[in-house]
PDB file of C-alpha atoms and ligand atoms in Angstrom:
ATOM      1  CA  MET A   1      62.484 106.796 103.862  1.00 96.00           C
ATOM      2  CA  LYS A   2      65.628 105.989 101.816  1.00 98.00           C
ATOM      3  CA  LEU A   3      66.746 102.484 100.892  1.00 98.00           C
ATOM      4  CA  ILE A   4      70.417 101.540 101.133  1.00 98.00           C
ATOM      5  CA  GLY A   5      71.445  98.513  99.097  1.00 98.00           C
ATOM      6  CA  ILE A   6      74.195  96.271 100.421  1.00 98.00           C
ATOM      7  CA  VAL A   7      75.985  93.868  98.075  1.00 99.00           C
ATOM      8  CA  ASP A   8      78.480  91.413  99.501  1.00 98.00           C
ATOM      9  CA  THR A   9      80.147  88.143  98.611  1.00 98.00           C
ATOM     10  CA  THR A  10      80.695  84.665  99.987  1.00 98.00           C
ATOM     11  CA  PHE A  11      84.287  84.851  98.621  1.00 98.00           C
ATOM     12  CA  ALA A  12      85.290  87.480 101.189  1.00 98.00           C
ATOM     13  CA  ARG A  13      86.919  86.211 104.368  1.00 98.00           C
ATOM     14  CA  TYR A  14      85.179  88.754 106.598  1.00 98.00           C
ATOM     15  CA  ASP A  15      81.533  89.788 106.960  1.00 98.00           C
ATOM     16  CA  MET A  16      82.085  93.440 106.059  1.00 98.00           C
ATOM     17  CA  ALA A  17      78.402  94.089 105.373  1.00 98.00           C
ATOM     18  CA  SER A  18      77.456  93.352 108.984  1.00 98.00           C
ATOM     19  CA  SER A  19      80.031  95.876 110.210  1.00 98.00           C
ATOM     20  CA  ALA A  20      78.635  98.493 107.822  1.00 98.00           C
ATOM     21  CA  ILE A  21      75.017  97.809 108.733  1.00 98.00           C
ATOM     22  CA  ASP A  22      75.866  98.089 112.447  1.00 98.00           C
ATOM     23  CA  GLU A  23      77.628 101.410 111.797  1.00 98.00           C
ATOM     24  CA  LEU A  24      74.790 102.771 109.640  1.00 98.00           C
ATOM     25  CA  TYR A  25      72.301 102.178 112.462  1.00 98.00           C
ATOM     26  CA  LYS A  26      74.703 103.835 114.926  1.00 98.00           C
ATOM     27  CA  THR A  27      75.051 106.860 112.632  1.00 98.00           C
ATOM     28  CA  GLY A  28      71.443 107.777 111.943  1.00 97.00           C
ATOM     29  CA  THR A  29      67.920 106.916 110.918  1.00 97.00           C
ATOM     30  CA  GLY A  30      65.639 107.451 107.916  1.00 98.00           C
ATOM     31  CA  PHE A  31      66.706 104.422 105.883  1.00 98.00           C
ATOM     32  CA  ASP A  32      65.984 100.749 105.394  1.00 98.00           C
ATOM     33  CA  ILE A  33      68.481  98.195 104.167  1.00 98.00           C
ATOM     34  CA  LYS A  34      68.230  95.615 101.392  1.00 98.00           C
ATOM     35  CA  ARG A  35      71.067  93.084 101.372  1.00 98.00           C
ATOM     36  CA  TYR A  36      72.012  90.937  98.386  1.00 98.00           C
ATOM     37  CA  THR A  37      74.832  88.390  98.674  1.00 98.00           C
ATOM     38  CA  VAL A  38      76.565  86.980  95.587  1.00 98.00           C
ATOM     39  CA  PRO A  39      79.453  84.502  95.181  1.00 98.00           C
ATOM     40  CA  GLY A  40      82.244  86.912  94.191  1.00 98.00           C
ATOM     41  CA  ILE A  41      83.189  90.445  93.201  1.00 98.00           C
ATOM     42  CA  LYS A  42      82.483  89.965  89.497  1.00 98.00           C
ATOM     43  CA  ASP A  43      78.862  89.262  90.442  1.00 98.00           C
ATOM     44  CA  THR A  44      78.493  92.572  92.275  1.00 98.00           C
ATOM     45  CA  PRO A  45      77.725  94.950  89.358  1.00 98.00           C
ATOM     46  CA  VAL A  46      74.528  93.217  88.300  1.00 98.00           C
ATOM     47  CA  ALA A  47      73.472  92.807  91.918  1.00 98.00           C
ATOM     48  CA  ALA A  48      73.888  96.557  92.377  1.00 98.00           C
ATOM     49  CA  LEU A  49      71.953  97.253  89.180  1.00 98.00           C
ATOM     50  CA  LYS A  50      69.103  95.044  90.380  1.00 98.00           C
ATOM     51  CA  LEU A  51      69.080  96.802  93.750  1.00 98.00           C
ATOM     52  CA  PHE A  52      68.621 100.102  91.921  1.00 98.00           C
ATOM     53  CA  SER A  53      66.189  99.022  89.228  1.00 98.00           C
ATOM     54  CA  GLU A  54      64.105  96.348  90.981  1.00 98.00           C
ATOM     55  CA  TYR A  55      64.258  97.492  94.603  1.00 98.00           C
ATOM     56  CA  ASN A  56      64.625 101.226  93.975  1.00 98.00           C
ATOM     57  CA  CYS A  57      67.628 101.654  96.262  1.00 98.00           C
ATOM     58  CA  ASP A  58      69.009 105.184  96.628  1.00 98.00           C
ATOM     59  CA  LEU A  59      72.651 104.172  97.150  1.00 98.00           C
ATOM     60  CA  VAL A  60      74.525 100.884  97.132  1.00 98.00           C
ATOM     61  CA  MET A  61      77.560  99.783  99.102  1.00 99.00           C
ATOM     62  CA  ALA A  62      79.474  96.971  97.402  1.00 99.00           C
ATOM     63  CA  PHE A  63      81.751  94.877  99.635  1.00 99.00           C
ATOM     64  CA  GLY A  64      84.357  92.517  98.263  1.00 98.00           C
ATOM     65  CA  MET A  65      87.733  90.932  98.841  1.00 98.00           C
ATOM     66  CA  PRO A  66      90.085  90.547  95.884  1.00 98.00           C
ATOM     67  CA  GLY A  67      92.573  87.786  96.563  1.00 98.00           C
ATOM     68  CA  PRO A  68      96.358  88.116  96.168  1.00 97.00           C
ATOM     69  CA  MET A  69      96.881  86.430  92.786  1.00 98.00           C
ATOM     70  CA  PRO A  70      97.130  88.252  89.426  1.00 98.00           C
ATOM     71  CA  VAL A  71      93.823  86.675  88.381  1.00 98.00           C
ATOM     72  CA  ASP A  72      92.199  88.152  91.489  1.00 98.00           C
ATOM     73  CA  LYS A  73      93.587  91.617  90.779  1.00 98.00           C
ATOM     74  CA  MET A  74      92.179  91.329  87.259  1.00 98.00           C
ATOM     75  CA  SER A  75      88.820  90.283  88.695  1.00 98.00           C
ATOM     76  CA  ALA A  76      88.885  93.339  90.938  1.00 98.00           C
ATOM     77  CA  GLN A  77      89.558  95.624  87.970  1.00 98.00           C
ATOM     78  CA  ILE A  78      86.713  94.032  86.009  1.00 98.00           C
ATOM     79  CA  ALA A  79      84.319  94.276  88.949  1.00 98.00           C
ATOM     80  CA  SER A  80      85.294  97.880  89.579  1.00 98.00           C
ATOM     81  CA  THR A  81      84.706  98.828  85.943  1.00 98.00           C
ATOM     82  CA  GLY A  82      81.290  97.157  86.106  1.00 98.00           C
ATOM     83  CA  LEU A  83      80.393  99.058  89.265  1.00 98.00           C
ATOM     84  CA  MET A  84      81.425 102.314  87.541  1.00 98.00           C
ATOM     85  CA  GLU A  85      79.179 101.513  84.567  1.00 98.00           C
ATOM     86  CA  VAL A  86      76.219 100.896  86.853  1.00 98.00           C
ATOM     87  CA  GLN A  87      76.781 104.228  88.590  1.00 98.00           C
ATOM     88  CA  LEU A  88      76.938 106.137  85.332  1.00 98.00           C
ATOM     89  CA  LYS A  89      73.910 104.306  83.945  1.00 97.00           C
ATOM     90  CA  THR A  90      71.746 104.801  87.048  1.00 98.00           C
ATOM     91  CA  MET A  91      73.173 108.164  88.186  1.00 98.00           C
ATOM     92  CA  LYS A  92      73.367 106.728  91.707  1.00 98.00           C
ATOM     93  CA  HIS A  93      76.361 106.202  93.988  1.00 98.00           C
ATOM     94  CA  ILE A  94      77.948 102.854  94.627  1.00 98.00           C
ATOM     95  CA  LEU A  95      80.577 102.926  97.346  1.00 98.00           C
ATOM     96  CA  GLU A  96      83.056 100.235  96.386  1.00 98.00           C
ATOM     97  CA  VAL A  97      84.404  98.810  99.615  1.00 98.00           C
ATOM     98  CA  PHE A  98      87.065  96.354  98.533  1.00 98.00           C
ATOM     99  CA  VAL A  99      89.729  95.076 100.885  1.00 98.00           C
ATOM    100  CA  HIS A 100      92.517  93.332  99.029  1.00 98.00           C
ATOM    101  CA  GLU A 101      93.577  90.257 100.952  1.00 98.00           C
ATOM    102  CA  ASP A 102      97.259  91.278 100.642  1.00 97.00           C
ATOM    103  CA  GLU A 103      96.770  94.753 102.114  1.00 97.00           C
ATOM    104  CA  ALA A 104      97.142  93.279 105.590  1.00 97.00           C
ATOM    105  CA  ILE A 105     100.175  91.582 107.116  1.00 97.00           C
ATOM    106  CA  ASP A 106      98.170  88.793 108.790  1.00 98.00           C
ATOM    107  CA  ASP A 107      94.611  87.553 109.354  1.00 98.00           C
ATOM    108  CA  ARG A 108      94.215  89.617 112.496  1.00 98.00           C
ATOM    109  CA  GLU A 109      95.066  92.850 110.697  1.00 98.00           C
ATOM    110  CA  LEU A 110      92.893  91.802 107.758  1.00 98.00           C
ATOM    111  CA  ALA A 111      89.868  91.418 110.043  1.00 98.00           C
ATOM    112  CA  TRP A 112      90.568  94.792 111.657  1.00 98.00           C
ATOM    113  CA  LEU A 113      90.975  96.465 108.257  1.00 98.00           C
ATOM    114  CA  CYS A 114      87.746  94.954 106.905  1.00 98.00           C
ATOM    115  CA  ASP A 115      85.771  96.077 109.934  1.00 98.00           C
ATOM    116  CA  ASN A 116      87.236  99.571 110.008  1.00 98.00           C
ATOM    117  CA  ARG A 117      87.022 100.306 106.268  1.00 98.00           C
ATOM    118  CA  SER A 118      83.435  99.046 106.183  1.00 98.00           C
ATOM    119  CA  ARG A 119      82.424 101.231 109.103  1.00 98.00           C
ATOM    120  CA  GLU A 120      84.145 104.356 107.743  1.00 98.00           C
ATOM    121  CA  HIS A 121      82.532 103.924 104.328  1.00 98.00           C
ATOM    122  CA  ALA A 122      79.152 103.332 106.019  1.00 98.00           C
ATOM    123  CA  VAL A 123      79.443 106.821 107.502  1.00 98.00           C
ATOM    124  CA  ASN A 124      80.406 108.148 104.045  1.00 98.00           C
ATOM    125  CA  ALA A 125      77.307 106.471 102.605  1.00 98.00           C
ATOM    126  CA  TYR A 126      75.130 108.061 105.253  1.00 98.00           C
ATOM    127  CA  TYR A 127      76.605 111.501 104.586  1.00 98.00           C
ATOM    128  CA  LEU A 128      76.236 111.149 100.808  1.00 98.00           C
ATOM    129  CA  LEU A 129      72.542 110.427 101.270  1.00 98.00           C
ATOM    130  CA  PHE A 130      71.566 112.619 104.200  1.00 98.00           C
ATOM    131  CA  ASP A 131      74.241 115.232 104.941  1.00 97.00           C
ATOM    132  CA  PRO A 132      76.556 115.835 101.958  1.00 97.00           C
ATOM    133  CA  GLU A 133      77.967 119.040 103.459  1.00 98.00           C
ATOM    134  CA  LYS A 134      79.747 116.904 106.070  1.00 97.00           C
ATOM    135  CA  LEU A 135      81.894 115.520 103.237  1.00 98.00           C
ATOM    136  CA  THR A 136      82.633 119.002 101.909  1.00 98.00           C
ATOM    137  CA  GLU A 137      83.743 120.044 105.402  1.00 97.00           C
ATOM    138  CA  ASN A 138      86.378 117.313 105.166  1.00 96.00           C
ATOM    139  CA  ALA A 139      87.516 118.072 101.613  1.00 97.00           C
ATOM    140  CA  GLY A 140      91.291 118.066 101.265  1.00 95.00           C
ATOM    141  CA  ASN A 141      91.838 116.463 104.659  1.00 95.00           C
ATOM    142  CA  GLY A 142      93.571 113.320 103.391  1.00 96.00           C
ATOM    143  CA  LEU A 143      90.961 110.979 104.815  1.00 96.00           C
ATOM    144  CA  ARG A 144      91.457 107.245 104.322  1.00 95.00           C
ATOM    145  CA  GLN A 145      89.094 104.397 105.093  1.00 96.00           C
ATOM    146  CA  GLY A 146      90.664 101.549 107.004  1.00 95.00           C
ATOM    147  CA  PHE A 147      94.250 102.541 107.644  1.00 94.00           C
ATOM    148  CA  GLU A 148      95.201 105.834 109.273  1.00 94.00           C
ATOM    149  CA  ASP A 149      94.252 109.143 107.596  1.00 93.00           C
ATOM    150  CA  ARG A 150      97.094 110.780 105.653  1.00 95.00           C
ATOM    151  CA  GLY A 151      96.129 114.311 106.643  1.00 96.00           C
ATOM    152  CA  PRO A 152      96.480 117.574 104.695  1.00 96.00           C
ATOM    153  CA  VAL A 153      99.719 119.112 103.384  1.00 95.00           C
ATOM    154  CA  ASN A 154     100.617 122.713 104.089  1.00 85.00           C
ATOM    155  CA  SER A 155     102.032 125.095 101.490  1.00 78.00           C
TER     156      SER A 155
HETATM  157  O1  RDL B 201      80.593  84.638  88.442  1.00 66.30           O
HETATM  158  C1  RDL B 201      81.232  83.659  89.239  1.00 66.30           C
HETATM  159  C2  RDL B 201      82.678  84.071  89.549  1.00 66.30           C
HETATM  160  O2  RDL B 201      83.392  84.232  88.353  1.00 66.30           O
HETATM  161  C3  RDL B 201      82.722  85.344  90.350  1.00 66.30           C
HETATM  162  O3  RDL B 201      82.062  85.124  91.587  1.00 66.30           O
HETATM  163  C4  RDL B 201      84.146  85.878  90.630  1.00 66.30           C
HETATM  164  O4  RDL B 201      84.077  87.156  91.201  1.00 66.30           O
HETATM  165  C5  RDL B 201      84.902  84.937  91.576  1.00 66.30           C
HETATM  166  N1  RDL B 201      86.327  85.357  91.706  1.00 66.30           N
HETATM  167  C6  RDL B 201      87.269  84.886  90.819  1.00 66.30           C
HETATM  168  O5  RDL B 201      86.896  84.134  89.864  1.00 66.30           O
HETATM  169  C7  RDL B 201      88.658  85.208  90.996  1.00 66.30           C
HETATM  170  O6  RDL B 201      89.539  84.781  90.196  1.00 66.30           O
HETATM  171  C8  RDL B 201      86.713  86.191  92.719  1.00 66.30           C
HETATM  172  C9  RDL B 201      88.091  86.506  92.877  1.00 66.30           C
HETATM  173  N2  RDL B 201      89.023  85.988  92.018  1.00 66.30           N
HETATM  174  C10 RDL B 201      88.476  87.361  93.937  1.00 66.30           C
HETATM  175  O7  RDL B 201      89.667  87.659  94.148  1.00 66.30           O
HETATM  176  N3  RDL B 201      87.497  87.845  94.748  1.00 66.30           N
HETATM  177  C11 RDL B 201      86.173  87.555  94.552  1.00 66.30           C
HETATM  178  N4  RDL B 201      85.791  86.745  93.554  1.00 66.30           N
HETATM  179  O8  RDL B 201      85.308  88.055  95.310  1.00 66.30           O
HETATM  180  O1  RDL B 202      83.561 104.124  96.436  1.00 66.30           O
HETATM  181  C1  RDL B 202      84.338 104.172  97.593  1.00 66.30           C
HETATM  182  C2  RDL B 202      85.845 104.098  97.279  1.00 66.30           C
HETATM  183  O2  RDL B 202      86.111 102.906  96.607  1.00 66.30           O
HETATM  184  C3  RDL B 202      86.272 105.287  96.439  1.00 66.30           C
HETATM  185  O3  RDL B 202      86.051 106.471  97.173  1.00 66.30           O
HETATM  186  C4  RDL B 202      87.773 105.224  96.016  1.00 66.30           C
HETATM  187  O4  RDL B 202      88.032 106.285  95.095  1.00 66.30           O
HETATM  188  C5  RDL B 202      88.735 105.381  97.214  1.00 66.30           C
HETATM  189  N1  RDL B 202      90.162 105.158  96.794  1.00 66.30           N
HETATM  190  C6  RDL B 202      90.664 103.888  96.785  1.00 66.30           C
HETATM  191  O5  RDL B 202      89.887 102.919  97.091  1.00 66.30           O
HETATM  192  C7  RDL B 202      92.029 103.656  96.441  1.00 66.30           C
HETATM  193  O6  RDL B 202      92.500 102.480  96.434  1.00 66.30           O
HETATM  194  C8  RDL B 202      90.983 106.209  96.414  1.00 66.30           C
HETATM  195  C9  RDL B 202      92.341 105.951  96.085  1.00 66.30           C
HETATM  196  N2  RDL B 202      92.816 104.688  96.121  1.00 66.30           N
HETATM  197  C10 RDL B 202      93.162 107.056  95.698  1.00 66.30           C
HETATM  198  O7  RDL B 202      94.339 106.888  95.397  1.00 66.30           O
HETATM  199  N3  RDL B 202      92.600 108.298  95.664  1.00 66.30           N
HETATM  200  C11 RDL B 202      91.288 108.515  95.988  1.00 66.30           C
HETATM  201  N4  RDL B 202      90.497 107.487  96.342  1.00 66.30           N
HETATM  202  O8  RDL B 202      90.799 109.655  95.925  1.00 66.30           O
END
């Protein structure tokens, strides 16, 4: 049995973790879930590290919503760097599922984007843990999580 860690925030304006958990259970079996909610994205790296070191998670998904202001973009960069450090230190994957609040044109699209990106990365998480060849099959296909796939280019 594998353990998937889920880190999310109260700052985000959409419950992305619930979308991902729903999608994980639709995708397969063989895992349990440990969820850890923190106030904001800068709190996610240590939460992920604790999920690896104290709970022995095999992979972590980190959900967050950077706001539209320069200070928020800086927070996102800091959080992202922290999540990278945890991955390199633990040699385990963290899927960073951030939806920037200004990626969407309105609240309705923002909710759709959060749900869709979370679900598509949940499937990526499942494949990374249980079926990595599925990802290789899609190498070079211009896949995107959330908005439409870009597709491959032909020579
Ligand atoms: O450690 C407490 C906070 O500093 C931490 O929760 C931050 O991540 C909160 N935060 C900011 O301070 C900020 O300027 C967040 C954002 N912007 C943001 O855009 N998104 C967040 N948190 O999730
Ligand atoms: O950990 C899950 C994702 O965060 C990770 O796969 C990112 O590399 C995905 N990604 C972005 O989130 C992004 O904003 C990518 C790009 N841009 C990009 O330009 N090229 C990528 N990934 O390969």
